[in-house]
Amino acid sequence: MKKINFNRKKQRKLRHKRITATLKRCENAFPRLVVTKTDHHIYAQIIDDSKGKVLASSSTLILKLKKLNIQNSKMVGQDIAKKAVALKIKAVAFDRGGNLYHGKIKALADAARENGLSF
């Protein structure tokens, strides 16, 4: 019988590994928008896997926002989208980092879409 893992952190890491492997396997021409969430901050990076470089990044630390809430997540999404548009990046592949697509992650994604990114 297969062991079932109910540890939340391990489940998130397994989801993250599976999602990232799928995005890298596709090898599309789009850079990845990687979202990382901790208890106090949220980070967004646009990574070009073919070159192995970070093209743009934004976070609640960079924007000097005190709390991690949905409003601040929207501000990070707007900032990363503005930086991407300035670099002439219009389409990205969204890598949610194993987090479920709701709440702060969804707010960041929606704000990035509203400000010119498509994924």
C-alpha atoms as a printed R data frame, in Angstrom:
    type eleno elety resid chain resno      x      y       z
1   ATOM     1    CA   MET     A     1  0.000  0.000   0.000
2   ATOM     2    CA   LYS     A     2  1.218  3.470  -0.874
3   ATOM     3    CA   LYS     A     3  2.100  5.841   1.946
4   ATOM     4    CA   ILE     A     4  0.049  9.008   1.918
5   ATOM     5    CA   ASN     A     5  1.819 12.128   3.088
6   ATOM     6    CA   PHE     A     6 -0.342 14.585   4.997
7   ATOM     7    CA   ASN     A     7  2.424 17.037   5.855
8   ATOM     8    CA   ARG     A     8  1.421 20.394   4.302
9   ATOM     9    CA   LYS     A     9  4.965 21.589   3.630
10  ATOM    10    CA   LYS     A    10  5.931 18.362   1.899
11  ATOM    11    CA   GLN     A    11  2.747 18.421  -0.171
12  ATOM    12    CA   ARG     A    12  3.515 21.994  -1.297
13  ATOM    13    CA   LYS     A    13  7.066 21.022  -2.226
14  ATOM    14    CA   LEU     A    14  5.787 18.067  -4.259
15  ATOM    15    CA   ARG     A    15  3.295 20.319  -6.086
16  ATOM    16    CA   HIS     A    16  6.041 22.881  -6.727
17  ATOM    17    CA   LYS     A    17  8.383 20.256  -8.155
18  ATOM    18    CA   ARG     A    18  5.653 18.897 -10.423
19  ATOM    19    CA   ILE     A    19  4.555 22.337 -11.684
20  ATOM    20    CA   THR     A    20  8.105 23.575 -12.311
21  ATOM    21    CA   ALA     A    21  9.062 20.373 -14.120
22  ATOM    22    CA   THR     A    22  6.028 20.727 -16.390
23  ATOM    23    CA   LEU     A    23  6.824 24.359 -17.189
24  ATOM    24    CA   LYS     A    24 10.491 23.626 -17.903
25  ATOM    25    CA   ARG     A    25  9.638 20.559 -20.005
26  ATOM    26    CA   CYS     A    26  7.436 22.629 -22.310
27  ATOM    27    CA   GLU     A    27 10.436 24.827 -23.105
28  ATOM    28    CA   ASN     A    28  8.225 27.536 -24.479
29  ATOM    29    CA   ALA     A    29  9.627 30.906 -25.426
30  ATOM    30    CA   PHE     A    30  8.035 32.516 -22.372
31  ATOM    31    CA   PRO     A    31  9.918 33.390 -19.205
32  ATOM    32    CA   ARG     A    32  8.467 32.146 -15.902
33  ATOM    33    CA   LEU     A    33  6.734 34.378 -13.373
34  ATOM    34    CA   VAL     A    34  7.669 32.638 -10.118
35  ATOM    35    CA   VAL     A    35  5.704 33.532  -6.982
36  ATOM    36    CA   THR     A    36  7.058 32.658  -3.543
37  ATOM    37    CA   LYS     A    37  5.019 33.260  -0.415
38  ATOM    38    CA   THR     A    38  6.225 33.200   3.178
39  ATOM    39    CA   ASP     A    39  4.397 34.019   6.384
40  ATOM    40    CA   HIS     A    40  5.429 37.684   6.249
41  ATOM    41    CA   HIS     A    41  6.240 38.504   2.613
42  ATOM    42    CA   ILE     A    42  5.464 37.660  -1.001
43  ATOM    43    CA   TYR     A    43  8.048 37.646  -3.792
44  ATOM    44    CA   ALA     A    44  7.642 37.641  -7.574
45  ATOM    45    CA   GLN     A    45 10.427 37.045 -10.081
46  ATOM    46    CA   ILE     A    46 10.518 36.776 -13.852
47  ATOM    47    CA   ILE     A    47 13.107 34.142 -14.771
48  ATOM    48    CA   ASP     A    48 14.485 33.260 -18.205
49  ATOM    49    CA   ASP     A    49 15.262 29.531 -17.957
50  ATOM    50    CA   SER     A    50 17.203 29.382 -21.213
51  ATOM    51    CA   LYS     A    51 19.772 31.874 -19.890
52  ATOM    52    CA   GLY     A    52 19.308 31.093 -16.207
53  ATOM    53    CA   LYS     A    53 18.838 34.751 -15.276
54  ATOM    54    CA   VAL     A    54 16.361 36.761 -13.257
55  ATOM    55    CA   LEU     A    55 14.981 39.486 -15.514
56  ATOM    56    CA   ALA     A    56 12.850 41.374 -12.981
57  ATOM    57    CA   SER     A    57 11.801 40.997  -9.375
58  ATOM    58    CA   SER     A    58  9.452 42.589  -6.895
59  ATOM    59    CA   SER     A    59  8.387 41.884  -3.335
60  ATOM    60    CA   THR     A    60  6.794 43.406  -0.283
61  ATOM    61    CA   LEU     A    61 10.338 43.952   1.017
62  ATOM    62    CA   ILE     A    62 11.384 45.949  -2.045
63  ATOM    63    CA   LEU     A    63  8.183 48.008  -1.902
64  ATOM    64    CA   LYS     A    64  8.632 48.429   1.889
65  ATOM    65    CA   LEU     A    65  5.156 47.143   2.734
66  ATOM    66    CA   LYS     A    66  4.678 46.109   6.353
67  ATOM    67    CA   LYS     A    67  1.979 43.419   6.170
68  ATOM    68    CA   LEU     A    68  1.283 40.520   3.862
69  ATOM    69    CA   ASN     A    69 -2.334 40.933   2.822
70  ATOM    70    CA   ILE     A    70 -4.297 40.820  -0.407
71  ATOM    71    CA   GLN     A    71 -3.939 44.563  -1.015
72  ATOM    72    CA   ASN     A    72 -0.148 44.383  -0.772
73  ATOM    73    CA   SER     A    73 -0.105 41.307  -3.001
74  ATOM    74    CA   LYS     A    74 -1.938 43.331  -5.636
75  ATOM    75    CA   MET     A    75  0.697 46.046  -5.373
76  ATOM    76    CA   VAL     A    76  3.483 43.498  -5.931
77  ATOM    77    CA   GLY     A    77  1.590 42.161  -8.977
78  ATOM    78    CA   GLN     A    78  1.240 45.664 -10.413
79  ATOM    79    CA   ASP     A    79  4.926 46.405  -9.831
80  ATOM    80    CA   ILE     A    80  6.192 43.194 -11.472
81  ATOM    81    CA   ALA     A    81  3.885 43.765 -14.459
82  ATOM    82    CA   LYS     A    82  5.169 47.323 -14.930
83  ATOM    83    CA   LYS     A    83  8.767 46.098 -14.799
84  ATOM    84    CA   ALA     A    84  7.979 43.337 -17.318
85  ATOM    85    CA   VAL     A    85  6.275 45.728 -19.729
86  ATOM    86    CA   ALA     A    86  9.281 48.054 -19.457
87  ATOM    87    CA   LEU     A    87 11.468 45.095 -20.528
88  ATOM    88    CA   LYS     A    88  9.031 44.399 -23.412
89  ATOM    89    CA   ILE     A    89  7.841 41.115 -21.902
90  ATOM    90    CA   LYS     A    90  4.160 40.627 -22.619
91  ATOM    91    CA   ALA     A    91  3.611 36.913 -21.980
92  ATOM    92    CA   VAL     A    92  4.907 34.729 -19.153
93  ATOM    93    CA   ALA     A    93  4.312 31.247 -17.787
94  ATOM    94    CA   PHE     A    94  2.857 31.474 -14.261
95  ATOM    95    CA   ASP     A    95  4.648 29.339 -11.655
96  ATOM    96    CA   ARG     A    96  2.705 29.572  -8.400
97  ATOM    97    CA   GLY     A    97  5.400 27.727  -6.470
98  ATOM    98    CA   GLY     A    98  3.197 24.906  -5.232
99  ATOM    99    CA   ASN     A    99  0.796 27.296  -3.518
100 ATOM   100    CA   LEU     A   100 -2.899 26.952  -4.163
101 ATOM   101    CA   TYR     A   101 -4.355 29.454  -6.626
102 ATOM   102    CA   HIS     A   102 -6.508 31.567  -4.327
103 ATOM   103    CA   GLY     A   103 -6.215 34.502  -1.977
104 ATOM   104    CA   LYS     A   104 -2.905 36.352  -2.183
105 ATOM   105    CA   ILE     A   105 -1.557 34.334  -5.130
106 ATOM   106    CA   LYS     A   106 -4.705 34.971  -7.152
107 ATOM   107    CA   ALA     A   107 -4.673 38.684  -6.260
108 ATOM   108    CA   LEU     A   108 -1.072 38.995  -7.473
109 ATOM   109    CA   ALA     A   109 -1.878 37.167 -10.723
110 ATOM   110    CA   ASP     A   110 -5.003 39.234 -11.414
111 ATOM   111    CA   ALA     A   111 -3.148 42.509 -10.781
112 ATOM   112    CA   ALA     A   112 -0.346 41.425 -13.123
113 ATOM   113    CA   ARG     A   113 -2.907 40.574 -15.838
114 ATOM   114    CA   GLU     A   114 -4.649 43.933 -15.433
115 ATOM   115    CA   ASN     A   115 -1.345 45.760 -15.923
116 ATOM   116    CA   GLY     A   116 -0.324 44.162 -19.199
117 ATOM   117    CA   LEU     A   117  0.981 40.625 -18.612
118 ATOM   118    CA   SER     A   118 -0.719 37.644 -20.187
119 ATOM   119    CA   PHE     A   119 -0.506 34.060 -18.976
